[in-house]
Coordinates of C-alpha atoms in Angstrom, one line a residue:
Chain A
M1 CA -15.0 -24.9 14.7
D2 CA -12.6 -28.0 15.3
V3 CA -10.2 -26.7 12.4
I4 CA -10.1 -23.1 13.4
L5 CA -9.5 -24.2 17.4
S6 CA -6.9 -26.4 16.2
G7 CA -5.4 -23.7 13.9
L8 CA -5.2 -21.3 16.4
G9 CA -3.8 -23.1 18.7
Q10 CA -1.2 -24.0 16.2
G11 CA -0.8 -20.0 15.6
F12 CA -0.4 -19.4 18.8
A13 CA 2.4 -21.9 18.8
V14 CA 4.2 -19.8 16.4
A15 CA 3.3 -16.2 17.6
L16 CA 4.5 -16.6 20.9
Q17 CA 8.0 -18.1 20.2
P18 CA 10.5 -15.5 22.1
F19 CA 11.5 -13.7 18.6
N20 CA 8.1 -13.6 17.1
L21 CA 6.4 -12.1 20.0
F22 CA 9.4 -9.5 19.6
L23 CA 8.8 -8.9 16.2
V24 CA 5.1 -8.5 16.6
L25 CA 5.8 -5.7 19.5
A26 CA 8.5 -4.2 17.2
G27 CA 6.2 -4.0 14.3
C28 CA 3.2 -2.7 16.1
F29 CA 5.8 0.3 17.7
L30 CA 7.5 1.0 14.7
G31 CA 3.3 1.4 12.7
T32 CA 2.7 3.4 15.3
L33 CA 5.5 5.8 14.8
I34 CA 5.3 5.3 11.2
G35 CA 1.2 5.7 11.2
A36 CA 2.1 9.2 13.2
L37 CA 4.6 10.9 11.1
P38 CA 2.4 13.1 8.8
G39 CA 2.9 11.5 5.0
I40 CA 4.8 8.4 6.1
G41 CA 1.5 5.9 5.9
P42 CA 1.5 2.3 5.9
I43 CA 2.2 1.4 2.7
N44 CA 5.2 3.5 2.4
G45 CA 6.4 2.4 5.5
V46 CA 5.8 -1.3 4.8
A47 CA 7.6 -0.2 1.3
I48 CA 10.8 0.9 3.0
L49 CA 11.4 -1.9 5.5
L50 CA 10.0 -4.6 3.5
P51 CA 13.6 -5.3 1.6
I52 CA 15.6 -4.6 5.1
A53 CA 13.3 -7.6 6.7
Y54 CA 13.8 -9.6 3.5
S55 CA 17.5 -9.5 3.5
L56 CA 17.8 -9.8 7.6
G57 CA 17.1 -13.7 6.7
F58 CA 14.1 -14.1 8.9
P59 CA 11.7 -17.1 8.2
P60 CA 8.6 -15.9 6.2
E61 CA 6.2 -16.0 8.8
S62 CA 8.3 -13.9 11.3
A63 CA 8.9 -11.9 8.4
L64 CA 4.8 -11.3 7.5
I65 CA 4.1 -11.0 11.1
L66 CA 6.7 -7.8 11.4
L67 CA 5.5 -6.9 8.3
A68 CA 1.9 -7.0 9.2
G69 CA 2.5 -5.5 12.6
I70 CA 3.9 -2.5 10.8
Y71 CA 0.5 -1.8 8.8
Y72 CA -2.1 -2.6 11.6
G73 CA 0.0 -0.9 14.2
A74 CA -0.2 2.0 11.2
E75 CA -3.9 2.2 11.1
Y76 CA -3.5 3.3 15.1
G77 CA -1.0 5.8 14.8
G78 CA -2.6 8.1 11.9
R79 CA -4.8 9.3 14.2
I80 CA -2.4 10.7 16.3
S81 CA -1.1 13.5 14.3
S82 CA -5.1 14.0 13.0
I83 CA -6.1 15.1 16.3
L84 CA -2.7 16.8 17.5
L85 CA -1.5 18.4 14.5
N86 CA -4.9 18.3 12.3
V87 CA -2.8 16.5 9.7
P88 CA -3.6 13.2 8.9
G89 CA -1.1 11.0 9.7
D90 CA -1.8 8.5 6.7
A91 CA -4.7 8.4 4.0
G92 CA -7.0 6.4 6.4
A93 CA -6.9 8.6 9.1
V94 CA -8.3 12.1 7.3
M95 CA -11.5 11.8 8.6
T96 CA -10.4 11.5 11.7
T97 CA -9.2 15.1 11.4
L98 CA -12.6 16.5 11.4
D99 CA -13.8 15.2 14.7
G100 CA -10.4 14.7 16.4
S101 CA -8.9 18.4 15.9
P102 CA -11.8 20.4 17.2
M103 CA -11.8 18.2 20.2
A104 CA -8.4 18.7 21.0
K105 CA -8.5 22.5 20.1
R106 CA -11.0 22.9 22.9
G107 CA -8.7 21.1 25.4
E108 CA -9.9 17.5 25.0
A109 CA -6.6 15.9 22.9
G110 CA -6.4 13.5 26.2
R111 CA -10.2 12.3 25.6
A112 CA -9.4 12.2 22.2
L113 CA -6.4 10.0 21.5
S114 CA -7.8 7.7 24.3
L115 CA -11.5 7.2 22.5
S116 CA -10.0 7.0 19.3
G117 CA -7.3 4.7 20.6
V118 CA -10.4 2.0 22.1
A119 CA -12.6 2.7 19.1
S120 CA -9.1 1.4 17.1
F121 CA -8.9 -1.5 19.6
V122 CA -12.7 -2.3 19.1
G123 CA -12.5 -2.3 15.2
G124 CA -9.0 -4.2 15.2
S125 CA -10.7 -7.1 17.5
I126 CA -13.5 -7.3 15.7
S127 CA -12.1 -7.5 12.2
I128 CA -9.7 -10.4 13.7
I129 CA -12.7 -12.3 15.2
L130 CA -14.1 -12.6 11.7
M131 CA -11.2 -13.1 9.8
T132 CA -10.4 -16.0 12.2
L133 CA -14.0 -17.4 11.4
F134 CA -15.1 -16.7 7.6
A135 CA -11.0 -17.0 6.1
P136 CA -10.9 -20.7 6.3
M137 CA -14.6 -20.8 5.2
L138 CA -13.2 -18.8 2.1
A139 CA -10.5 -20.6 1.7
A140 CA -12.0 -23.8 1.9
F141 CA -14.7 -22.7 -0.7
A142 CA -12.1 -21.5 -3.1
V143 CA -10.1 -24.4 -3.5
K144 CA -12.6 -25.6 -6.0
F145 CA -11.6 -22.7 -8.1
S146 CA -11.1 -23.6 -11.6
P147 CA -9.1 -21.2 -13.8
A148 CA -11.8 -19.6 -15.4
D149 CA -13.2 -18.5 -12.1
Y150 CA -9.9 -17.0 -11.3
V151 CA -10.1 -15.2 -14.4
A152 CA -13.7 -14.1 -13.1
L153 CA -12.3 -13.2 -9.7
M154 CA -9.7 -11.2 -11.2
V155 CA -11.9 -9.5 -13.3
F156 CA -14.0 -8.4 -10.6
A157 CA -11.0 -7.3 -8.3
F158 CA -10.1 -4.9 -11.1
L159 CA -13.3 -3.4 -12.1
S160 CA -14.2 -2.9 -7.9
L161 CA -10.7 -1.4 -8.0
A162 CA -12.1 1.1 -11.0
A163 CA -15.5 1.9 -9.4
L164 CA -14.0 2.4 -5.7
V165 CA -10.7 3.6 -5.5
G166 CA -9.3 7.1 -6.7
K167 CA -11.2 9.8 -8.1
S168 CA -11.4 8.9 -11.9
A169 CA -12.1 5.2 -13.0
V170 CA -10.5 5.2 -16.1
K171 CA -7.1 6.6 -14.4
T172 CA -7.4 3.7 -12.0
L173 CA -8.1 1.3 -14.5
L174 CA -5.2 2.8 -16.7
A175 CA -2.8 2.2 -13.5
A176 CA -4.0 -1.3 -12.8
V177 CA -2.7 -1.8 -16.4
I178 CA 0.5 -0.1 -16.3
G179 CA 1.2 -2.3 -13.5
L180 CA 0.2 -5.6 -15.6
M181 CA 2.2 -4.2 -18.1
I182 CA 5.0 -4.0 -16.1
A183 CA 4.8 -7.5 -14.7
S184 CA 4.8 -8.7 -18.2
I185 CA 8.2 -7.5 -19.0
G186 CA 10.7 -10.6 -18.5
V187 CA 11.2 -14.2 -19.7
D188 CA 8.0 -16.0 -20.0
A189 CA 7.5 -18.9 -18.0
N190 CA 5.5 -21.0 -19.9
T191 CA 7.6 -20.6 -23.6
G192 CA 11.0 -19.0 -22.4
V193 CA 10.6 -16.3 -24.8
M194 CA 11.8 -13.1 -23.9
R195 CA 9.3 -9.7 -23.5
F196 CA 10.0 -6.7 -23.3
T197 CA 13.4 -7.0 -22.5
L198 CA 15.1 -4.6 -25.0
G199 CA 18.3 -7.0 -24.9
S200 CA 19.2 -6.2 -21.6
P201 CA 20.1 -8.8 -19.4
D202 CA 18.9 -6.8 -16.5
L203 CA 15.6 -6.7 -17.4
M204 CA 15.6 -10.7 -18.4
A205 CA 14.0 -11.5 -14.8
G206 CA 11.7 -8.2 -15.2
I207 CA 11.8 -5.2 -12.9
D208 CA 12.3 -6.7 -9.3
F209 CA 9.5 -6.4 -7.1
L210 CA 11.2 -4.2 -4.3
V211 CA 12.8 -1.8 -6.8
I212 CA 9.1 -1.1 -7.8
V213 CA 7.8 -0.6 -4.6
I214 CA 10.2 1.0 -2.9
G215 CA 10.3 3.5 -6.3
L216 CA 6.8 4.1 -6.5
F217 CA 6.1 4.2 -2.6
G218 CA 9.7 5.1 -0.7
M219 CA 10.8 7.0 -3.4
A220 CA 7.4 9.2 -4.6
E221 CA 6.3 9.7 -1.2
L222 CA 10.0 11.7 -0.2
L223 CA 9.6 13.5 -3.4
H224 CA 6.0 14.8 -2.5
L225 CA 7.3 15.0 1.3
V226 CA 10.0 17.7 -0.3
E227 CA 7.5 19.4 -2.0
S228 CA 4.9 19.9 0.4
Y229 CA 7.9 21.2 2.6
A230 CA 7.5 24.6 2.7
R231 CA 4.0 25.1 4.7
G232 CA 6.3 26.2 7.7
T233 CA 6.7 24.4 11.2
L234 CA 3.8 22.5 12.5
K235 CA 2.5 23.2 15.7
T236 CA 1.4 20.2 18.0
L237 CA -1.3 20.7 20.8
P238 CA -0.1 19.0 24.2
V239 CA -1.5 15.6 25.7
D240 CA -3.5 16.8 28.3
K241 CA -5.1 14.6 31.2
T242 CA -8.5 14.4 30.3
F243 CA -9.4 10.6 29.7
V244 CA -12.3 8.8 27.9
S245 CA -15.0 7.9 30.3
W246 CA -17.5 4.5 30.3
A247 CA -20.1 6.9 29.1
D248 CA -18.4 8.3 26.5
L249 CA -17.9 4.5 25.3
F250 CA -21.3 3.3 26.0
A251 CA -22.5 6.6 24.0
V252 CA -20.1 5.1 20.6
K253 CA -20.9 1.2 21.2
W254 CA -23.2 0.7 18.2
V255 CA -21.4 3.6 15.9
M256 CA -18.1 1.4 16.7
L257 CA -19.8 -2.0 15.9
R258 CA -21.3 -0.7 13.1
S259 CA -18.1 1.0 11.7
S260 CA -16.3 -2.3 12.2
L261 CA -18.6 -4.2 10.2
L262 CA -18.4 -1.9 7.5
G263 CA -14.8 -1.5 7.7
F264 CA -14.2 -5.1 7.4
I265 CA -16.5 -5.4 4.6
V266 CA -14.7 -2.6 2.5
G267 CA -11.5 -4.2 3.5
V268 CA -12.3 -7.5 2.1
L269 CA -13.0 -6.1 -1.3
P270 CA -10.1 -6.1 -3.5
G271 CA -7.8 -3.0 -3.7
T272 CA -10.2 -0.8 -1.4
G273 CA -8.3 -0.3 2.2
A274 CA -8.5 2.0 5.2
S275 CA -9.0 5.4 3.3
V276 CA -12.2 4.5 1.7
A277 CA -13.4 2.5 4.7
S278 CA -13.3 5.2 6.8
A279 CA -14.9 7.9 4.3
V280 CA -18.1 5.4 4.0
S281 CA -18.2 4.6 7.6
Y282 CA -18.1 8.5 8.5
G283 CA -20.8 9.4 5.8
T284 CA -22.8 6.4 6.9
E285 CA -23.1 7.4 10.6
K286 CA -23.5 11.2 10.1
R287 CA -26.3 9.9 7.7
L288 CA -28.1 7.7 10.0
A289 CA -27.4 10.2 13.4
G290 CA -30.3 12.6 11.4
E291 CA -30.7 16.2 13.1
S292 CA -28.3 15.2 15.7
G293 CA -25.6 14.9 13.4
K294 CA -25.0 18.2 12.6
S295 CA -22.3 18.4 15.3
F296 CA -20.3 16.3 13.1
G297 CA -17.0 18.2 12.3
T298 CA -17.4 20.3 15.6
G299 CA -15.7 17.6 17.4
D300 CA -18.6 15.0 18.1
I301 CA -16.8 11.2 19.6
R302 CA -19.2 9.9 17.2
G303 CA -17.2 11.4 14.4
L304 CA -14.5 10.2 15.7
A305 CA -15.0 6.5 16.9
A306 CA -16.2 5.7 13.2
P307 CA -13.7 6.5 10.9
E308 CA -11.3 4.9 13.8
S309 CA -12.7 1.8 14.3
A310 CA -13.5 1.5 10.0
N311 CA -10.0 1.7 9.5
N312 CA -8.5 -0.8 12.0
A313 CA -11.5 -3.1 10.8
S314 CA -10.2 -2.6 7.3
A315 CA -6.7 -3.9 8.0
G316 CA -8.2 -7.3 9.2
G317 CA -10.7 -7.2 6.3
A318 CA -8.3 -6.8 3.8
M319 CA -6.1 -9.7 4.7
V320 CA -8.7 -12.2 4.2
P321 CA -8.6 -11.9 0.3
M322 CA -5.0 -12.0 0.5
L323 CA -4.6 -15.1 2.6
T324 CA -7.2 -17.1 1.0
L325 CA -7.6 -16.3 -2.6
G326 CA -4.0 -14.7 -3.3
I327 CA -5.9 -11.5 -4.0
P328 CA -4.9 -8.6 -1.8
G329 CA -7.8 -6.2 -0.2
S330 CA -5.6 -2.9 -0.3
G331 CA -2.7 -1.6 -1.1
T332 CA -0.7 -2.5 1.7
T333 CA -2.1 -6.1 1.5
A334 CA -0.6 -5.6 -2.3
I335 CA 2.9 -5.2 -0.7
L336 CA 2.7 -8.2 1.8
L337 CA 1.6 -10.7 -0.8
G338 CA 4.5 -9.6 -2.6
A339 CA 6.5 -10.3 0.1
L340 CA 5.0 -13.7 0.1
L341 CA 6.1 -14.5 -3.5
L342 CA 9.7 -13.5 -2.8
F343 CA 9.7 -16.4 0.2
N344 CA 8.4 -18.7 -3.0
I345 CA 5.0 -18.6 -1.0
T346 CA 2.1 -18.4 -3.4
P347 CA -0.9 -17.7 -1.0
G348 CA -4.4 -19.2 -1.9
P349 CA -6.7 -21.2 -1.0
L350 CA -4.0 -24.2 -0.2
L351 CA -2.1 -21.8 2.3
F352 CA -4.2 -22.7 5.4
E353 CA -3.7 -26.7 4.6
Q354 CA 0.0 -26.1 3.5
K355 CA 1.8 -23.3 5.1
P356 CA -0.5 -23.3 8.6
E357 CA 2.4 -22.0 10.6
I358 CA 2.2 -18.6 7.9
A359 CA -1.5 -18.5 8.2
W360 CA -2.5 -19.1 11.4
G361 CA 0.8 -17.4 12.8
L362 CA -0.2 -14.3 11.5
I363 CA -3.9 -14.2 12.5
A364 CA -2.6 -15.5 16.3
S365 CA 0.1 -12.5 16.0
M366 CA -3.0 -10.0 15.2
Y367 CA -4.5 -11.1 18.5
I368 CA -1.5 -10.1 20.4
G369 CA -0.7 -7.5 18.9
N370 CA -3.7 -5.3 18.9
I371 CA -3.9 -6.0 22.5
A372 CA 0.0 -4.6 22.7
L373 CA -1.2 -1.7 20.4
L374 CA -4.3 -0.8 22.6
I375 CA -1.4 -0.9 25.5
I376 CA 1.3 1.1 23.5
N377 CA -1.7 3.6 22.4
L378 CA -3.1 4.4 25.5
P379 CA -0.5 5.1 28.3
L380 CA 2.4 5.9 25.8
V381 CA 0.8 8.4 23.6
G382 CA 2.8 11.3 25.2
L383 CA 5.9 9.7 23.5
F384 CA 4.1 9.5 19.9
A385 CA 3.5 13.0 20.4
R386 CA 6.7 14.4 21.0
L387 CA 7.9 11.8 18.1
L388 CA 5.8 13.9 15.8
T389 CA 7.9 16.9 15.6
I390 CA 10.8 15.3 14.1
P391 CA 11.9 17.9 11.7
Q392 CA 11.3 17.1 8.1
Q393 CA 15.0 18.1 6.9
Y394 CA 16.4 14.6 8.8
L395 CA 13.1 12.6 8.3
T396 CA 13.6 13.0 4.3
P397 CA 17.0 12.2 3.7
L398 CA 16.6 8.9 5.9
I399 CA 13.9 7.5 4.2
T400 CA 16.3 7.6 1.3
V401 CA 19.2 5.9 3.0
L402 CA 16.7 3.3 4.4
A403 CA 15.7 3.1 0.9
F404 CA 19.2 2.7 -0.8
I405 CA 20.1 -0.2 2.2
G406 CA 17.2 -2.1 1.3
V407 CA 17.5 -2.2 -2.8
Y408 CA 21.1 -2.5 -2.4
S409 CA 21.4 -5.0 0.1
V410 CA 18.7 -7.4 -1.6
V411 CA 19.2 -6.7 -5.3
G412 CA 23.2 -5.7 -5.5
N413 CA 22.8 -4.0 -8.3
P414 CA 23.7 -0.6 -9.0
F415 CA 21.2 -0.2 -11.9
D416 CA 18.2 -0.5 -9.8
L417 CA 19.3 2.7 -7.7
Y418 CA 18.7 4.3 -10.9
M419 CA 15.6 2.6 -11.7
V420 CA 14.0 3.2 -7.9
I421 CA 14.9 7.4 -8.6
G422 CA 13.1 7.0 -11.9
L423 CA 10.2 5.2 -10.4
G424 CA 10.1 7.6 -7.5
V425 CA 9.7 10.4 -10.2
L426 CA 7.1 8.6 -12.0
G427 CA 5.2 7.9 -8.9
W428 CA 5.5 11.9 -8.2
I429 CA 3.8 12.7 -11.4
L430 CA 1.4 10.3 -11.5
R431 CA 0.1 11.4 -7.9
K432 CA 0.4 15.0 -9.3
L433 CA -1.9 13.9 -11.9
E434 CA -4.2 12.3 -9.4
F435 CA -3.8 9.2 -10.2
S436 CA -3.7 6.5 -7.2
L437 CA -0.6 4.3 -7.0
A438 CA -2.1 1.2 -5.2
P439 CA -3.5 -0.1 -8.3
V440 CA -0.3 -0.1 -10.1
I441 CA 1.3 -2.3 -7.4
L442 CA -1.8 -4.5 -7.3
G443 CA -1.5 -4.8 -11.1
V444 CA 2.4 -6.0 -11.1
V445 CA 1.6 -8.5 -8.1
L446 CA -1.5 -9.9 -9.8
G447 CA -0.5 -9.8 -13.3
N448 CA 1.4 -13.2 -13.7
L449 CA -1.5 -15.3 -11.6
F450 CA -4.3 -13.4 -14.5
E451 CA -2.4 -13.9 -17.3
D452 CA -1.5 -17.7 -15.8
N453 CA -4.9 -18.9 -15.3
L454 CA -6.4 -17.1 -18.5
R455 CA -3.8 -19.3 -21.1
R456 CA -4.8 -22.2 -18.6
A457 CA -8.6 -21.9 -18.9
L458 CA -8.3 -21.6 -22.6
S459 CA -5.9 -24.4 -22.9
M460 CA -8.5 -26.3 -20.9
S461 CA -10.8 -25.2 -23.7
G462 CA -8.8 -25.3 -26.7
G463 CA -9.1 -21.8 -27.5
D464 CA -12.8 -21.5 -26.8
W465 CA -13.5 -18.6 -25.1
S466 CA -16.7 -19.2 -23.8
I467 CA -15.3 -21.7 -20.9
L468 CA -14.8 -18.2 -19.1
F469 CA -18.4 -18.0 -18.9
Q470 CA -19.8 -21.6 -18.3
S471 CA -19.6 -22.1 -14.1
V472 CA -21.8 -20.8 -11.5
N473 CA -18.9 -19.0 -9.4
S474 CA -17.7 -17.2 -12.4
W475 CA -21.3 -16.2 -13.1
A476 CA -21.8 -15.0 -9.4
L477 CA -18.7 -13.2 -9.9
Y478 CA -19.3 -11.5 -13.1
G479 CA -22.8 -10.5 -11.3
L480 CA -20.8 -8.8 -8.1
A481 CA -18.5 -7.1 -10.4
F482 CA -21.3 -5.4 -12.3
A483 CA -22.9 -4.9 -9.1
V484 CA -19.9 -2.9 -7.7
V485 CA -19.5 -1.0 -10.6
A486 CA -23.7 -0.3 -11.0
L487 CA -24.4 0.7 -7.4
P488 CA -22.5 4.2 -7.4
L489 CA -24.0 5.0 -10.6
V490 CA -27.3 4.2 -9.9
M491 CA -27.1 5.6 -6.1
R492 CA -25.5 8.9 -7.8
Y493 CA -28.7 9.1 -10.4
F494 CA -31.7 8.5 -7.3
K495 CA -29.3 11.4 -5.4
R496 CA -29.4 13.6 -8.2
K497 CA -33.3 13.1 -8.7
R498 CA -33.7 13.7 -5.0
Q499 CA -32.3 17.0 -4.9
A500 CA -33.9 17.9 -8.3
S501 CA -37.2 17.1 -6.9
A502 CA -36.4 18.7 -3.4
V503 CA -35.8 22.5 -5.3
Chain B
M1 CA -3.7 19.9 -20.6
A2 CA -1.2 18.2 -18.0
D3 CA -3.6 15.4 -18.4
R4 CA -3.7 15.2 -22.1
I5 CA 0.4 15.2 -22.1
F6 CA 0.7 12.4 -20.0
A7 CA -1.8 10.6 -21.6
A8 CA -0.4 11.1 -25.2
I9 CA 3.4 10.0 -23.6
T10 CA 1.8 7.2 -22.3
L11 CA -0.1 6.4 -25.4
L12 CA 3.2 6.5 -27.2
V13 CA 4.8 4.0 -24.8
V14 CA 1.8 1.7 -25.0
M15 CA 2.1 1.7 -28.8
A16 CA 5.4 0.3 -28.6
Y17 CA 4.1 -2.0 -26.0
G18 CA 1.5 -3.4 -28.8
W19 CA 4.1 -3.2 -31.4
A20 CA 5.9 -5.1 -29.8
A21 CA 3.1 -7.7 -28.8
F22 CA 1.5 -7.5 -32.5
M23 CA 4.7 -7.5 -34.4
L24 CA 7.9 -9.1 -32.4
I25 CA 7.1 -11.8 -29.6
K26 CA 6.2 -15.4 -30.8
A27 CA 7.0 -18.5 -29.6
P28 CA 8.7 -20.5 -31.8
F29 CA 6.7 -23.8 -31.1
Q30 CA 3.7 -23.8 -28.5
Y31 CA 1.0 -26.4 -27.9
D32 CA -1.4 -23.6 -25.8
P33 CA -4.0 -21.8 -27.7
L34 CA -2.5 -18.8 -25.7
G35 CA 1.0 -18.0 -26.5
P36 CA 3.3 -15.1 -24.7
E37 CA 1.9 -12.3 -27.0
S38 CA -1.7 -13.0 -26.4
W39 CA -1.7 -11.3 -23.0
P40 CA 0.5 -8.3 -23.7
R41 CA -1.5 -7.7 -26.6
I42 CA -5.1 -7.5 -24.6
L43 CA -3.3 -5.1 -21.9
S44 CA -2.4 -3.2 -24.7
V45 CA -5.6 -2.6 -26.5
V46 CA -7.2 -1.9 -22.8
A47 CA -4.1 0.7 -22.0
G48 CA -4.5 2.3 -25.3
L49 CA -8.2 2.8 -24.8
C50 CA -7.7 4.1 -21.5
C51 CA -5.3 6.8 -22.5
L52 CA -7.7 8.1 -25.5
W53 CA -10.2 8.5 -22.9
I54 CA -8.0 10.6 -20.6
I55 CA -6.9 12.6 -23.9
F56 CA -10.7 13.5 -24.8
K57 CA -12.1 13.7 -21.1
P58 CA -9.1 15.2 -18.8
T59 CA -9.8 15.4 -15.2
V60 CA -6.6 17.2 -14.6
H61 CA -5.9 20.4 -16.2
E62 CA -3.2 22.3 -14.6
F63 CA -0.1 20.6 -13.4
D64 CA -0.2 22.9 -9.9
I65 CA 3.2 23.1 -8.7
T66 CA 4.8 26.2 -7.3
K67 CA 8.3 27.5 -9.0
N68 CA 9.7 26.6 -5.8
S69 CA 8.8 23.6 -5.3
L70 CA 10.0 22.0 -8.8
V71 CA 13.3 23.6 -8.2
R72 CA 13.4 22.5 -5.0
I73 CA 12.5 18.8 -6.4
A74 CA 14.9 18.9 -9.6
L75 CA 17.6 19.7 -6.9
M76 CA 16.6 16.5 -4.8
V77 CA 16.6 14.6 -8.0
G78 CA 19.7 15.4 -8.9
L79 CA 21.2 14.9 -5.1
L80 CA 19.1 11.4 -5.3
I81 CA 21.1 10.7 -8.8
G82 CA 24.6 12.0 -7.3
Y83 CA 24.0 9.7 -4.0
A84 CA 23.0 6.7 -6.3
Y85 CA 26.4 7.3 -8.1
L86 CA 28.5 7.8 -5.1
F87 CA 27.3 4.7 -3.2
E88 CA 28.5 2.3 -5.8
H89 CA 31.7 4.3 -6.7
M90 CA 32.8 5.6 -2.7
G91 CA 30.8 3.3 -0.6
F92 CA 27.7 4.0 1.9
I93 CA 30.0 6.1 4.2
I94 CA 30.8 9.1 2.1
A95 CA 27.9 9.0 0.0
T96 CA 25.5 9.1 3.3
A97 CA 27.4 12.0 4.5
L98 CA 27.3 13.7 1.6
Y99 CA 24.2 12.8 0.6
C100 CA 22.3 13.6 3.9
G101 CA 24.2 17.0 5.0
A102 CA 23.4 18.2 1.2
S103 CA 19.9 17.6 1.8
V104 CA 19.4 19.0 5.5
K105 CA 21.0 22.3 4.0
L106 CA 18.3 22.0 0.9
L107 CA 15.5 21.7 3.4
G108 CA 16.5 24.4 5.4
G109 CA 19.1 23.0 8.0
N110 CA 22.2 25.2 8.7
V111 CA 25.6 23.9 8.2
K112 CA 26.2 22.9 11.6
Q113 CA 23.3 20.7 11.6
A114 CA 24.0 19.6 7.9
V115 CA 27.3 18.2 9.0
I116 CA 26.2 16.4 12.3
F117 CA 23.6 15.0 11.0
G118 CA 25.6 13.8 8.0
V119 CA 28.4 12.6 9.9
V120 CA 26.4 10.7 12.4
T121 CA 23.8 9.0 9.9
S122 CA 26.4 7.8 7.6
V123 CA 28.6 6.2 11.0
I124 CA 25.8 4.9 12.7
G125 CA 24.0 3.8 9.4
Y126 CA 27.0 2.2 8.4
L127 CA 27.8 0.2 11.7
V128 CA 24.3 -0.9 12.4
S129 CA 23.4 -2.2 8.5
A130 CA 26.8 -3.8 8.1
K131 CA 27.6 -4.7 11.3
L132 CA 24.8 -5.6 13.7
L133 CA 22.5 -6.8 10.8
E134 CA 25.1 -7.8 8.5
L135 CA 23.6 -5.9 5.1
N136 CA 25.1 -6.3 2.3
V137 CA 26.3 -2.1 1.6
P138 CA 29.0 -1.2 -0.2
A139 CA 32.2 -0.4 2.4
G140 CA 34.1 1.5 -0.7
V141 CA 36.9 3.2 0.2
F142 CA 36.9 2.3 3.8
K143 CA 37.0 -1.0 3.2
N144 CA 40.6 -1.9 4.4
L145 CA 40.1 0.2 7.6
I146 CA 37.3 -1.1 8.9

């Protein structure tokens, strides 16, 4: 407990510096805006703004505070367009449209926005508190991990990714392996041997992380916007004067609590972020509601509170493995992890000891940001509602301009501009074929860590592969991996059996 | 079909990657049991198996896109390539003005909107990024003027 309190003290000392405080607020504001704009979600927003934040020369903790603010701010903002436009602002807000939009249509837009704002706040707060309690514990535990344990952890991470993310497990796995293959391009750090550089000096240092992120998330998103453009003009419903009542909040208090816990846990699992969290919690609440759950989907406040608490809670949850193990809990935290690597900081169990200003500074900034977001999102919601109608024809070129400035100002190599476009087309095709892109970026970020630990483990054992299965930790992780893969299959089996007997 | 074509192309790339991993990459001397070639070898086998699986059990059959959207995407990619070329050779301001104007036109704006948006974005964008934030943006032909 002492560690936590002194850590928090240190963190607030960082987060309350005027410059960092400004960045928290700027991040939260930008995040809400990015989340609210249909189409651009947290992952695209962070991807597009990462190189600019990097080239401004901020200290690493400040850059991370800003980018994280955009991340959890966007989880708040996504609900605005879900409710007012019936178009999810980002993938995590898909479930919010189900009950949020019917409420707005019957003239309760204000009530829906304020209720979901409070639900977001509850989800965010609970997950930050859980993060404060568990992250240092997990870090203290993970310090003892051997390279073989890390290999087991990676296997767990990639298998749970395959099992839980995307429509097809094989496609998700292939996407992750493509990411790992991209990471293997360049000079091998251990031996100095060139790998897959095709003799080109542009590829010797590997493909720059920023280029991959901007290409796959900025440019691919842009092409997606251009493709879906023809849908005509969207019409926003007005924000009316209705507001959430205490009775409403009292009615959903357990829903918010359960969904926050669930969202946090889903967030901690590697690779699964807001979209899985909100879908799981919505389904769970609907089932728990029993007979009265029939009103879900027609503007039930429980169906609005559940996904909003969960997707905000998942953002905090996803930070836990990123900071303590160096394994991102979601696609967006994979980009944050990559951002730290750009600053030559390797997150992992030692981060809390060696760079407390980063780990604790980030956590403290999230306390501040979450309160700021509640304030931004209750009275100022009308402002964001007006910004929703920025025409796509202006938004799309602006994304390109930001992306090009970012890539050029960091890398300064015109070759990379073409690379970004090429990766954008690849990312767009992958999306059309129902691949998810987050696993690719997880693969890119984790490639070196995975390979290094495997090589280190085997050099410790002199080439004996059985070292991978010798410690209790690794067995526990393989067990978890097996459970994550097997559980959905078992559940599907029982569901089918029950349906068969019901007929 | 769409899945199969993509998986087949990916399989070819993976085979080239695997060929390099199995045949080309070799450390001149090494002390560790796993050299620089081992990890790519594992990856190529896993990726190859995934591709084969998708070829045998595809889930997306049609590449779902209308002709209009495809034309618009192709035009946008063309604009992006042009933007990248001009960005390098003529500098930020001219490239951005032309690109933004052309995109607004492509996405349904009228000429007036396109011209205003192009000029405003390029000038403000340059002032903010190059002067205010001191980022490295190519000044291009205006190098001596500003």
